[in-house]
Coordinates of C-alpha atoms in Angstrom, one line a residue:
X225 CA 0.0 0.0 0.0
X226 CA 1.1 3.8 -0.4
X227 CA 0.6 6.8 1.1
X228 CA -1.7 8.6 -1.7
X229 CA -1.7 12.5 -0.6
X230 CA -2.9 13.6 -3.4
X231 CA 9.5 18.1 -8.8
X232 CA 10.0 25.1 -10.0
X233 CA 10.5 25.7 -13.4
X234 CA 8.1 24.5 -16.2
X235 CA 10.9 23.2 -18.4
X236 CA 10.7 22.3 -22.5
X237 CA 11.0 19.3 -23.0
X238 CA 11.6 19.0 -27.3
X239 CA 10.6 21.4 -29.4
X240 CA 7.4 21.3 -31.3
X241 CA 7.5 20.4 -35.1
X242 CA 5.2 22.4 -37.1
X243 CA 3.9 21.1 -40.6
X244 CA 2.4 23.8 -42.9
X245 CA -0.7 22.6 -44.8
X246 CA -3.5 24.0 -46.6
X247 CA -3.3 27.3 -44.0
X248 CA -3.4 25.2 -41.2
X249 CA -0.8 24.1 -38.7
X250 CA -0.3 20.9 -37.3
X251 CA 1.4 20.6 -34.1
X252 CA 2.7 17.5 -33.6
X253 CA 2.9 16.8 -29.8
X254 CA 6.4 14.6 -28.9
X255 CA 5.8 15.4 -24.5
X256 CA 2.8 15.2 -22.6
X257 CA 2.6 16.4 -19.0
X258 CA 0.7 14.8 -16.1
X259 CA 0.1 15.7 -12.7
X260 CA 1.0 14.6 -9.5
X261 CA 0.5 16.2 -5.5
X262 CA 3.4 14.6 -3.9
X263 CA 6.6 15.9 -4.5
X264 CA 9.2 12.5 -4.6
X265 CA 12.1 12.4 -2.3
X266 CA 12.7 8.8 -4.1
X267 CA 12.3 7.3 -7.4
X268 CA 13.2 3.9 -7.0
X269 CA 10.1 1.5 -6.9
X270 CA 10.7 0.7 -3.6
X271 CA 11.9 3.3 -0.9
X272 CA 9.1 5.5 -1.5
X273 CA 5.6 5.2 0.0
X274 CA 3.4 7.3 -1.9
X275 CA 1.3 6.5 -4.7
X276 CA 2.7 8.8 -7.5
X277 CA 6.1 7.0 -6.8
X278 CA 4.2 3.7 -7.7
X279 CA 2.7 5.2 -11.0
X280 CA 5.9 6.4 -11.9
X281 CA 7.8 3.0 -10.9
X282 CA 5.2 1.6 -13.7
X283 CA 6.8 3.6 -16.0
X284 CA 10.5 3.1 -15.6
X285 CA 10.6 -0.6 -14.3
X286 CA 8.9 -3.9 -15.3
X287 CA 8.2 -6.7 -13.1
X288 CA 8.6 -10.6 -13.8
X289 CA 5.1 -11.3 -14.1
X290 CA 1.8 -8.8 -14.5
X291 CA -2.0 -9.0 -13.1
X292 CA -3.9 -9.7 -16.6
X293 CA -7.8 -9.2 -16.7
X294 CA -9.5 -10.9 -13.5
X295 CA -7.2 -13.0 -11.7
X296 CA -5.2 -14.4 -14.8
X297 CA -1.3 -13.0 -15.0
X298 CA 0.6 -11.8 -18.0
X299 CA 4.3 -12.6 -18.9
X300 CA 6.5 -9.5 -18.9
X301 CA 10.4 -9.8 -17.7
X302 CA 9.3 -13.9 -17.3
X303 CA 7.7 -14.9 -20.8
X304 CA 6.6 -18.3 -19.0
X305 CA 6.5 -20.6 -15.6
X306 CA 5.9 -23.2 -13.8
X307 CA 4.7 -23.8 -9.8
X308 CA 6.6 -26.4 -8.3
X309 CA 7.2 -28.8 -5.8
X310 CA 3.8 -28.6 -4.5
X311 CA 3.7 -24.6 -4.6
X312 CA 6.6 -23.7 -2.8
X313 CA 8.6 -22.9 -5.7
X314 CA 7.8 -21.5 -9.1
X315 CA 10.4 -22.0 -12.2
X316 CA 10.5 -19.2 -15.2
X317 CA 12.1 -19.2 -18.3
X318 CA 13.1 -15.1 -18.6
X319 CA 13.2 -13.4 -21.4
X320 CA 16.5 -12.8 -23.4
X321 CA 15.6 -9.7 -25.3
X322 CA 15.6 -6.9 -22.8
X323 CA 18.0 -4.1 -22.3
X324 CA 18.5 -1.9 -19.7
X325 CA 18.0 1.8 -20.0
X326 CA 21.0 4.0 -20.4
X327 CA 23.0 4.1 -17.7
X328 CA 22.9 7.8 -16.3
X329 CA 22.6 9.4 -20.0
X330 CA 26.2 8.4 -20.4
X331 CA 25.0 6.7 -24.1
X332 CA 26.8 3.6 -23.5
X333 CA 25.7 -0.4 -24.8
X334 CA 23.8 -1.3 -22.0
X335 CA 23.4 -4.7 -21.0
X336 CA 20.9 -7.0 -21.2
X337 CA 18.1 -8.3 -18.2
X338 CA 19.3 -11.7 -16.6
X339 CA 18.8 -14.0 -13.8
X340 CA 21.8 -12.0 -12.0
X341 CA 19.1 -9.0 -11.9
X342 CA 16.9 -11.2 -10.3
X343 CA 19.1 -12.3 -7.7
X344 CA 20.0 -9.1 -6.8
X345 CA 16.6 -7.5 -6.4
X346 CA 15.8 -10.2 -4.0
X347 CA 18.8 -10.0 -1.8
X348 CA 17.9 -6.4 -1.8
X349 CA 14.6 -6.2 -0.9
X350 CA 15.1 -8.3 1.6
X351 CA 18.1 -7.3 3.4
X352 CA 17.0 -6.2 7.0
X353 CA 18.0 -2.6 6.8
X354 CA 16.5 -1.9 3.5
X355 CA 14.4 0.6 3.8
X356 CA 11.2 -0.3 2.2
X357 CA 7.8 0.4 3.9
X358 CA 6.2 -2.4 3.3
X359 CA 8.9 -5.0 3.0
X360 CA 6.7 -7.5 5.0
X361 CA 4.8 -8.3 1.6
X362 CA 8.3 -9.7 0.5
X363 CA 9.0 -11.8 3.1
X364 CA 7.6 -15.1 1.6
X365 CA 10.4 -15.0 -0.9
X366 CA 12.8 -17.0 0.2
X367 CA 15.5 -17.4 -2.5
X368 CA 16.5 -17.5 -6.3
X369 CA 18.2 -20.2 -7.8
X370 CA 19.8 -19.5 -11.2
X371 CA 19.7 -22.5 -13.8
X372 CA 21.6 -20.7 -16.7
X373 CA 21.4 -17.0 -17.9
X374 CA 17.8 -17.0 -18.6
X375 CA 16.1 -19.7 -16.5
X376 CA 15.6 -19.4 -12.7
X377 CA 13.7 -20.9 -10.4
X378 CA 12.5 -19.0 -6.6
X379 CA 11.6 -20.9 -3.7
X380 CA 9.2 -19.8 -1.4
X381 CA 9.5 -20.3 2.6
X382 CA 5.7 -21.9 2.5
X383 CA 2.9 -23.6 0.0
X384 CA 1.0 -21.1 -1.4
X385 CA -2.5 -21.4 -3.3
X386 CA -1.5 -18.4 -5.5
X387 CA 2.2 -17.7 -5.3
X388 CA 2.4 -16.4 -8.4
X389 CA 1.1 -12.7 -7.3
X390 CA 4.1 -12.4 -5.4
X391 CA 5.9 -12.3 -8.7
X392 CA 4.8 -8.6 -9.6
X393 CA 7.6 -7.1 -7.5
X394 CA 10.0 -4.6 -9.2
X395 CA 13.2 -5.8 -10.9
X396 CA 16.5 -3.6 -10.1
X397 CA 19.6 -3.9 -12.6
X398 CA 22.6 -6.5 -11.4
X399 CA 25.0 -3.9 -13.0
X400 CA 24.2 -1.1 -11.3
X401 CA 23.6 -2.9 -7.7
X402 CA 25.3 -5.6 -7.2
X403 CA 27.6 -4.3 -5.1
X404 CA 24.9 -2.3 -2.8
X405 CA 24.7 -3.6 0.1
X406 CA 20.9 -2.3 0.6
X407 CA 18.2 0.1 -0.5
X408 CA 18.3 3.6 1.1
X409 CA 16.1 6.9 0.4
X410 CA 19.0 9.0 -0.6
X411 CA 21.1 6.5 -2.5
X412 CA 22.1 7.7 -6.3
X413 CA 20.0 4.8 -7.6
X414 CA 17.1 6.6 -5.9
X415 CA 17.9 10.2 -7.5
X416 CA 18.7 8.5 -10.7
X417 CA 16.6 5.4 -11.4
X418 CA 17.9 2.5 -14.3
X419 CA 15.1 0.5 -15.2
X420 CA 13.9 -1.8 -18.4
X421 CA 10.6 0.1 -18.6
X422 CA 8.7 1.6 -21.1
X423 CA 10.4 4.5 -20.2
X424 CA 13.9 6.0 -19.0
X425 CA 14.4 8.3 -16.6
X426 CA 16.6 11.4 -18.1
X427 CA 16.6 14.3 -14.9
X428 CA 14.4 15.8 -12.3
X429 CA 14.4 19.4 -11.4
X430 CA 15.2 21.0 -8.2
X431 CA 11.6 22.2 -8.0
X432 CA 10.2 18.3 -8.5
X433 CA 9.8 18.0 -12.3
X434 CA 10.8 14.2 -13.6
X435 CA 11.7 14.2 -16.8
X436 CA 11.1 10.7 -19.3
X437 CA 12.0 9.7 -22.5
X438 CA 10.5 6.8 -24.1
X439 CA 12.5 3.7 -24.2
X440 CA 13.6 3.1 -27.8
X441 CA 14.8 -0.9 -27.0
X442 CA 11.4 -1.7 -25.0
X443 CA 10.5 -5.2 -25.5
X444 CA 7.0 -4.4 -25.9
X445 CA 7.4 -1.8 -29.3
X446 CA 8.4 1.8 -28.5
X447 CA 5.9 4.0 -26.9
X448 CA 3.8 6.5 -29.5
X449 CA 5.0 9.4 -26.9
X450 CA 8.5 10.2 -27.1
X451 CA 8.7 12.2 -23.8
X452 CA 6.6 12.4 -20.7
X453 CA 6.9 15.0 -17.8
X454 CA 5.4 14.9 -14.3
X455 CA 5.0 17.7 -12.7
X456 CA 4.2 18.2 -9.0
X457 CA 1.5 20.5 -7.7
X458 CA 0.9 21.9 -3.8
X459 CA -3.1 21.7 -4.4
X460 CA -5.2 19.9 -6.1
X461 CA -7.2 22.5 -7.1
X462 CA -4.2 24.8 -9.2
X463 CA -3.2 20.9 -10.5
X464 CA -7.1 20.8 -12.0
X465 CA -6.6 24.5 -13.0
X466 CA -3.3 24.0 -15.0
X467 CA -5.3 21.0 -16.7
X468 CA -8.3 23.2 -18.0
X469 CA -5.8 25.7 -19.1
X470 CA -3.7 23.5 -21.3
X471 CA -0.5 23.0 -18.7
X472 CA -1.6 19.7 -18.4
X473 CA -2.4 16.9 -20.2
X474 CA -3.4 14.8 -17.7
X475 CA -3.9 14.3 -14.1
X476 CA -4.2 11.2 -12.3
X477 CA -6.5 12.1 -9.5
X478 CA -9.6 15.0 -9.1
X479 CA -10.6 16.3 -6.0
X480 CA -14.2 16.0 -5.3
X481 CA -14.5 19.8 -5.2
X482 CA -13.2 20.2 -8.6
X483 CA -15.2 17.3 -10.3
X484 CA -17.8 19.3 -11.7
X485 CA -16.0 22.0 -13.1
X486 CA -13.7 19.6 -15.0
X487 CA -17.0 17.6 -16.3
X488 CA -18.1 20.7 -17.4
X489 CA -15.3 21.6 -19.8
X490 CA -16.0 19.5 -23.3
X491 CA -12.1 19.6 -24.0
X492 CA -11.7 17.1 -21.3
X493 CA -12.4 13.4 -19.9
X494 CA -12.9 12.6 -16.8
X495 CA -12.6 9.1 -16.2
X496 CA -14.2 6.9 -12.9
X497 CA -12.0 4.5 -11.5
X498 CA -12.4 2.2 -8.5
X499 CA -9.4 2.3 -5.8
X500 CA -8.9 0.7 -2.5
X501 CA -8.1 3.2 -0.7
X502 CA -9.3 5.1 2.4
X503 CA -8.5 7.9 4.8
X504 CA -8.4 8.5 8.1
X505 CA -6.6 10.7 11.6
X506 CA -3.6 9.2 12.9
X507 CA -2.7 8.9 16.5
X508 CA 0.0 8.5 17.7
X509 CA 0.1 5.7 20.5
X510 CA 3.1 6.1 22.2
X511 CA 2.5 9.7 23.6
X512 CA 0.7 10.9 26.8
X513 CA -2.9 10.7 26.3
X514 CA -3.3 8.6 23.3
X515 CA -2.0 5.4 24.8
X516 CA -5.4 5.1 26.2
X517 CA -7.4 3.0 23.8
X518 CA -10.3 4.8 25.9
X519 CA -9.0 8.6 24.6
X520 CA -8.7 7.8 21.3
X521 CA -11.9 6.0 20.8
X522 CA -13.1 9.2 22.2
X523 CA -11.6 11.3 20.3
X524 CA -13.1 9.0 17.1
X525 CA -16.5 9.3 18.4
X526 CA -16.1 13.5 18.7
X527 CA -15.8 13.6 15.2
X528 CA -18.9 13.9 12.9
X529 CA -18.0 12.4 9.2
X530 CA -21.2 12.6 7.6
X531 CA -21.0 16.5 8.1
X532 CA -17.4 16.1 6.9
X533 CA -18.0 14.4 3.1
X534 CA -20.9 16.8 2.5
X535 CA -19.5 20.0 3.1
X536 CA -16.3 19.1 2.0
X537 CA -17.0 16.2 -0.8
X538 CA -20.3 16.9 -1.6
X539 CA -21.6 14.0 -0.3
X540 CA -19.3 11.8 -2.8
X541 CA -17.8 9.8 0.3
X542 CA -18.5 6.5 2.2
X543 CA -17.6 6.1 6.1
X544 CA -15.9 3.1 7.2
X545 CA -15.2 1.6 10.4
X546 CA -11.9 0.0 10.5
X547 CA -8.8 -0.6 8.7
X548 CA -9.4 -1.7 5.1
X549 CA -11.2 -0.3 2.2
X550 CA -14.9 -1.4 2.1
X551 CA -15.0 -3.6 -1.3
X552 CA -12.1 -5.3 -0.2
X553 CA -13.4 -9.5 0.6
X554 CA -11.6 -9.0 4.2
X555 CA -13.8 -6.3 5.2
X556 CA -16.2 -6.8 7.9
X557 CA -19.7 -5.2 7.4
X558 CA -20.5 -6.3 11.0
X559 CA -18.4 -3.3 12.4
X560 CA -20.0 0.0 12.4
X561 CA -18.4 3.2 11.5
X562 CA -18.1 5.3 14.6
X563 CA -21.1 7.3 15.7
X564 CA -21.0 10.9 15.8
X565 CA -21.6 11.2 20.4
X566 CA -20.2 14.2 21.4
X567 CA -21.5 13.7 25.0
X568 CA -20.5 9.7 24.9
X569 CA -17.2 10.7 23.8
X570 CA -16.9 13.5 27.0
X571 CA -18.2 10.5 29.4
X572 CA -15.1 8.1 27.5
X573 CA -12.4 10.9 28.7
X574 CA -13.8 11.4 32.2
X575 CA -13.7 7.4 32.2
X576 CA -9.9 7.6 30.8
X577 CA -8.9 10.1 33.9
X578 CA -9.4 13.3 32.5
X579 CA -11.2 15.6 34.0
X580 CA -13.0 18.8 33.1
X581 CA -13.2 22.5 34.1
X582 CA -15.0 25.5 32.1
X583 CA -15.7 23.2 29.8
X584 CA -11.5 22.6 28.9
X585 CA -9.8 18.8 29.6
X586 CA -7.5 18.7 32.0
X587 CA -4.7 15.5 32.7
X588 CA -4.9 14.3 36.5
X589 CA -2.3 16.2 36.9
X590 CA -4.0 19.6 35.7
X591 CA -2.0 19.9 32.7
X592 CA -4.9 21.1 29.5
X593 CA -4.9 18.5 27.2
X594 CA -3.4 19.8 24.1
X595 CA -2.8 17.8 20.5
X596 CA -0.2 18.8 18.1
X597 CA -1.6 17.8 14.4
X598 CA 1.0 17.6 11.6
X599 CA -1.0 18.5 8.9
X600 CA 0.6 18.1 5.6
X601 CA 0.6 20.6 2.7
X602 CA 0.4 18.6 -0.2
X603 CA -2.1 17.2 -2.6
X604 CA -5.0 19.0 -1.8
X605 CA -3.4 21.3 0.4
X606 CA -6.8 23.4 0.5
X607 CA -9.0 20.6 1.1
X608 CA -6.8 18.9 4.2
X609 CA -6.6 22.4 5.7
X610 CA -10.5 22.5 5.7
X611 CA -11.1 18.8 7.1
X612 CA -8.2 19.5 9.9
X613 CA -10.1 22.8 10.8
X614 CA -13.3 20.8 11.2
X615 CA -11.3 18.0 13.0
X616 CA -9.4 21.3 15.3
X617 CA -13.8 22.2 16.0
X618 CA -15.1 19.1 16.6
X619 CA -12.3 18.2 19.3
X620 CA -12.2 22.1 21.1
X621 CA -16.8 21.3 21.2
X622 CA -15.3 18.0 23.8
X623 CA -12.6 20.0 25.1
X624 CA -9.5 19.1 23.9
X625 CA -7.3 21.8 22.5
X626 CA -6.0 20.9 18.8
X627 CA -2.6 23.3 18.1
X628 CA -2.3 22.5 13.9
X629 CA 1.2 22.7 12.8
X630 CA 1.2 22.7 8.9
X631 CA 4.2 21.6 7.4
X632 CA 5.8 21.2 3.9
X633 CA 5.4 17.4 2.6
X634 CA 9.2 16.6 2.8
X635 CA 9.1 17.8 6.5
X636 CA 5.5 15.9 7.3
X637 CA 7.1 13.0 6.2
X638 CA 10.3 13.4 8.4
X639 CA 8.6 14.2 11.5
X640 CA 5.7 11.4 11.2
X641 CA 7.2 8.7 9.1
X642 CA 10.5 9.0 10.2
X643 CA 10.5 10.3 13.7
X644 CA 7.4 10.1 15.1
X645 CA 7.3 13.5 16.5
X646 CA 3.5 14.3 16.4
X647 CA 0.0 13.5 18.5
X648 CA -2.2 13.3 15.1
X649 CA -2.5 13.7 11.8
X650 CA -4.2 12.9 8.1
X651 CA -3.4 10.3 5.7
X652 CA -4.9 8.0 3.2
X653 CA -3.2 4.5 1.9
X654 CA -4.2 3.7 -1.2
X655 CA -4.0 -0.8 -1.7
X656 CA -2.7 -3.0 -4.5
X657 CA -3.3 -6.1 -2.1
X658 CA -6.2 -5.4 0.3
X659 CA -5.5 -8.0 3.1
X660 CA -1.8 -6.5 2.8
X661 CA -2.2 -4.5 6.4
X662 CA 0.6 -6.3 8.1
X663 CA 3.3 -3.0 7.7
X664 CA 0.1 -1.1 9.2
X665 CA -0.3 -2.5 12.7
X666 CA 2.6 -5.1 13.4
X667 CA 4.3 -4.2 15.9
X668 CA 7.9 -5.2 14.1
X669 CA 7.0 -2.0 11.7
X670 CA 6.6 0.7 14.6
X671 CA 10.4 2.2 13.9
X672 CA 11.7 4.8 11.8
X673 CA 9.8 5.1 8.3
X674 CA 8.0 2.3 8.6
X675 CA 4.4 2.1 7.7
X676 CA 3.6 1.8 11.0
X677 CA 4.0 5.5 12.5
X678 CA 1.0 5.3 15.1
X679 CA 3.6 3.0 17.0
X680 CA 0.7 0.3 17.4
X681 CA 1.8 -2.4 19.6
X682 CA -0.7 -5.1 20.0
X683 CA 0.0 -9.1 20.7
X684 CA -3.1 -9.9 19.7
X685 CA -3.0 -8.0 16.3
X686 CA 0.2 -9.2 15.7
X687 CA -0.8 -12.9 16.2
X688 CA -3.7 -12.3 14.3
X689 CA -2.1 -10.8 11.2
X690 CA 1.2 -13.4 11.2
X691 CA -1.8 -16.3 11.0
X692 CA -3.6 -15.1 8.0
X693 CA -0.1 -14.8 6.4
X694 CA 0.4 -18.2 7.2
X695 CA -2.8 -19.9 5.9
X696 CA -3.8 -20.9 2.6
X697 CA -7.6 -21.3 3.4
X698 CA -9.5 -18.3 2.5
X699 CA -12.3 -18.8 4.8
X700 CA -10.0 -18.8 7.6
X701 CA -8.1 -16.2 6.3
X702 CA -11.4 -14.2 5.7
X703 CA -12.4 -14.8 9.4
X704 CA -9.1 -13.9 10.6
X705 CA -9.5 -10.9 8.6
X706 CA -12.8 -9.9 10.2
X707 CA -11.7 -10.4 14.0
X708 CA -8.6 -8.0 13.1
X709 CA -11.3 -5.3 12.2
X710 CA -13.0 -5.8 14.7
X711 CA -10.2 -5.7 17.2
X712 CA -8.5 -2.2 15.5
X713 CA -11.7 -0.8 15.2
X714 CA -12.0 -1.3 19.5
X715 CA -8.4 -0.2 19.8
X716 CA -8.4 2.9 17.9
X717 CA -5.3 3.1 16.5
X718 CA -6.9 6.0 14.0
X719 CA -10.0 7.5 13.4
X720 CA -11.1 5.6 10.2
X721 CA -12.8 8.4 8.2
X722 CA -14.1 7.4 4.6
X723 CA -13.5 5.9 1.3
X724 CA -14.2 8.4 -2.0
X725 CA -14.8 7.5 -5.2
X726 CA -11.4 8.3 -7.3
X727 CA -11.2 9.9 -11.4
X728 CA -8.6 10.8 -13.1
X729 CA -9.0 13.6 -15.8
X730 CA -7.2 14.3 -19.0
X731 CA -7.1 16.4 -22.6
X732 CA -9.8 14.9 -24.8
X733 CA -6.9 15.1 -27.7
X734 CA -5.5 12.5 -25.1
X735 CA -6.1 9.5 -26.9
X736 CA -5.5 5.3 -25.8
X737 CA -6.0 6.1 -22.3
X738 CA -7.2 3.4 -19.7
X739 CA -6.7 3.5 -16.5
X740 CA -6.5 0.5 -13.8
X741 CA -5.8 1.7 -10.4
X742 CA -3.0 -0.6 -9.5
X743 CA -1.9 -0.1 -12.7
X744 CA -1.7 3.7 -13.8
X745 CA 0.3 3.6 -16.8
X746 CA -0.5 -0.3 -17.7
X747 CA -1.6 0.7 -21.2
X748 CA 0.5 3.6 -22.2
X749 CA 2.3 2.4 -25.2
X750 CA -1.1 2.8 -26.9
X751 CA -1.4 6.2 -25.7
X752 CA -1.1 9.3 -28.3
X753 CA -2.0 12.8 -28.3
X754 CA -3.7 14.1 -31.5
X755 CA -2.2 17.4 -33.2
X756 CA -3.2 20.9 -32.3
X757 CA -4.6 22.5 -35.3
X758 CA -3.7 26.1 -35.5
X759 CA -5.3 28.5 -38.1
X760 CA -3.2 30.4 -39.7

């Protein structure tokens, strides 16, 4: 899963060829542009957690196997395979035609993708002090044996009923790693990603821009677009604006708030996608107050969500009650979502210890009960400020005094993620495996960057969650499933808040475009943008 808050310089990519006809021009379009809210520290496929770093992984890096329609999978870096030896192991003949992108622009021969590329990702990913997120998701790899330059086979560490989605993991260049001990944040790989992908990085700016170039040796048949720019954006709501001005071609996620307008303009498509995804307030369970499953349960029940999707979302929202998205099969309808009981959640703080004077919270010591909120400014920087003002309401109505410290993205992320220096704050995680909640609430991922920044420590939980990675039946992992809603949703570790409806938006000259949620850029080498005709 990845964090999904939705690089100054606009920068010119190639020039545009014009081709005089008949007093018209044709502008033939070589670069589109598309939009992001998160502004990358990383650009490997694995060091980052948010979403746009997974869309643009997609674009510069191909994995072994891919998710084809329903639950079939596609070759890609693997053109076949085999499960064997009863499930715990899975052969695959690789593909021999695959070259790696230029190495750094330096316009050398660059080698081919082998079994040694293999090896190395998976030593990488799973050294201990990687740091990956959500490296628990790898953990059933065991090992890759090679049997020639194109064949290997990997073992897995248990029978699996579908081992094969394990196989849709990133693959990172031999040539460039091998001697890397282990994935880091601020490596040069991560500033200047090599991939096999459809295409190749080329620079980023220092105000966030990444610049592409489409990979001339792709397996697959060049792409139709021979340069593609993201571009990061503060707010959602400038990001929708640059598209209905022409900045843009293409954004992968509207705001709510901005839905209509974009609709509205015929020049564009606006196209509905299902996501698993949800957001909710954070807290953090290693300081003062919020250790008490009792206060934050309270704090939950202060909050009224309803009143929250339709100001703010107009109405386009569902509220959920625990810790996956709602059309995930693990979800468990039994669980409510959390009442809005102001008074019930004033009884719940009394119950906890606290104690109340002019209508303020107090500790038993007679400290006022103050929360710092890290709220982020990114992605829709406008629309977080207005949901954390309502939050800031709804808390100060029970009592409790909310001081909002707003803070660039690249700080949030350092004080939150990385050093836990915060009471609450607002996030979303967006899924490509909905059961996958294991770097969420284990206890093993409450440390530095880890997905685990509530600092969640639960036996139960983590019994729970290390049995339904170790069963094969679905029912019982359903079940298990179900009582691990059931028990986050009684301890509170955040204030589950709603699911929305996700689009994404582009040019109407835009042609070829599908999207798949888990899969942005999955069809892009049928993308093309039609000329601009210009009269003369």
């Amino acid at each position: 899963m990845r964090i999904t808050f939705k690089f100054g310089r606009v920068v010119a990519f190639a020039a545009t060829m014009l081709v005089i006809e008949s007093g018209v021009s044709h502008a033939a379009i070589d670069t589109i542009s598309y939009g992001e809210t998160t502004r990358l520290e990383s650009l490997d496929p694995y060091t980052a957690p948010e979403a746009a770093s997974q869309r643009l992984g997609d674009l510069l890096f191909d994995s072994l196997i891919d998710l084809g329609p329903g639950e079939s999978y596609i070759p890609s870096l693997a053109k076949s395979w085999k499960i064997i030896d009863g499930g715990t192991a899975i052969s695959l003949v690789l593909r021999d035609d695959v070259f790696w992108h230029d190495q750094l622009g330096k316009n050398e021969i660059t080698p081919k993708f082998t079994a040694d590329d293999v090896v190395t990702t998976l030593r990488l990913i799973n050294h201990p002090s990687s740091e990956i997120p959500n490296k628990e998701r790898f953990q059933a790899l065991k090992n890759v044996e090679k049997q020639g330059s194109s064949q290997i086979v990997i073992r897995l560490s248990r029978a699996m009923t579908d081992p094969l989605r394990l196989l849709t993991f990133k693959i990172l260049p031999a040539h460039v790693l091998g001697s890397t001990a282990y994935l880091t944040r601020g490596s040069e790989f991560a500033h200047h990603p090599i991939g096999t992908g459809p295409y190749s990085f080329v620079r980023a700016t220092s105000g966030g821009e990444v610049m592409l170039s489409a990979n001339q040796k792709y397996f697959r048949g060049r792409p139709q677009i021979p340069q593609m720019v993201m571009k990061s954006y503060a707010d959602q709501n400038v990001m929708a604006q640059s598209l209905m001005f022409n900045s843009l071609d293409l954004v992968t996620y509207v705001s709510p708030r901005d839905l209509g307008e974009l609709l509205g303009d015929n020049k564009l498509v606006v196209v509905p996608y299902d996501a698993l995804s949800y957001s909710f307030f954070a807290m953090n369970t290693s300081r003062g107050i919020l250790k008490d499953k009792r206060v934050r349960l309270a704090l939950s029940q202060a909050i009224n969500r309803q009143e929250m999707i339709d100001a703010f979302f107009q109405g386009r929202g569902r509220q959920i009650s625990g810790p996956l998205p709602p059309t995930s099969w693990a979800y468990n309808l039994d669980v409510k979502p959390v009442a809005f009981e102001p008074a019930r959640a004033r009884a719940l703080l009394q119950a906890a210890g606290l104690r109340y004077s002019n209508n303020r919270l107090f500790t038993p010591t007679g400290e006022p009960v103050t929360l710092n909120f890290a709220v982020p400014l990114a992605g829709e920087s406008e629309m977080i400020k207005r949901v954390v003002l309502a939050f800031q309401g709804y808390l100060e109505a029970v009592g409790v005094k909310v001081d909002l410290k707003f803070m660039d993205w690249l700080v949030w992320k350092k004080k939150v993620i990385g050093e836990h220096d915060y009471d609450v704050t607002i996030a979303s995680w967006s899924f490509d495996d909905a059961s996958n909640i294991t770097s969420l609430f284990h206890s093993s991922s409450a440390k530095p960057w880890g997905n685990n920044f509530v600092m969640f420590k639960n036996a139960e939980v983590d019994s729970l969650l290390t049995e339904a990675e170790a069963t094969n039946d679905a029912d019982l992992r359903r079940a298990i499933y179900h009582k691990l809603h059931a028990v986050l949703a009684e301890e509170a570790p955040y204030a589950y808040l709603w699911t929305l409806q996700h689009h994404a938006a582009h040019q109407q000259r835009l042609l070829g475009v599908q999207v798949e949620p888990f899969a942005f850029f999955k069809h892009v080498l049928a993308w093309r943008m039609e000329p601009l005709n210009v009269q003369n």
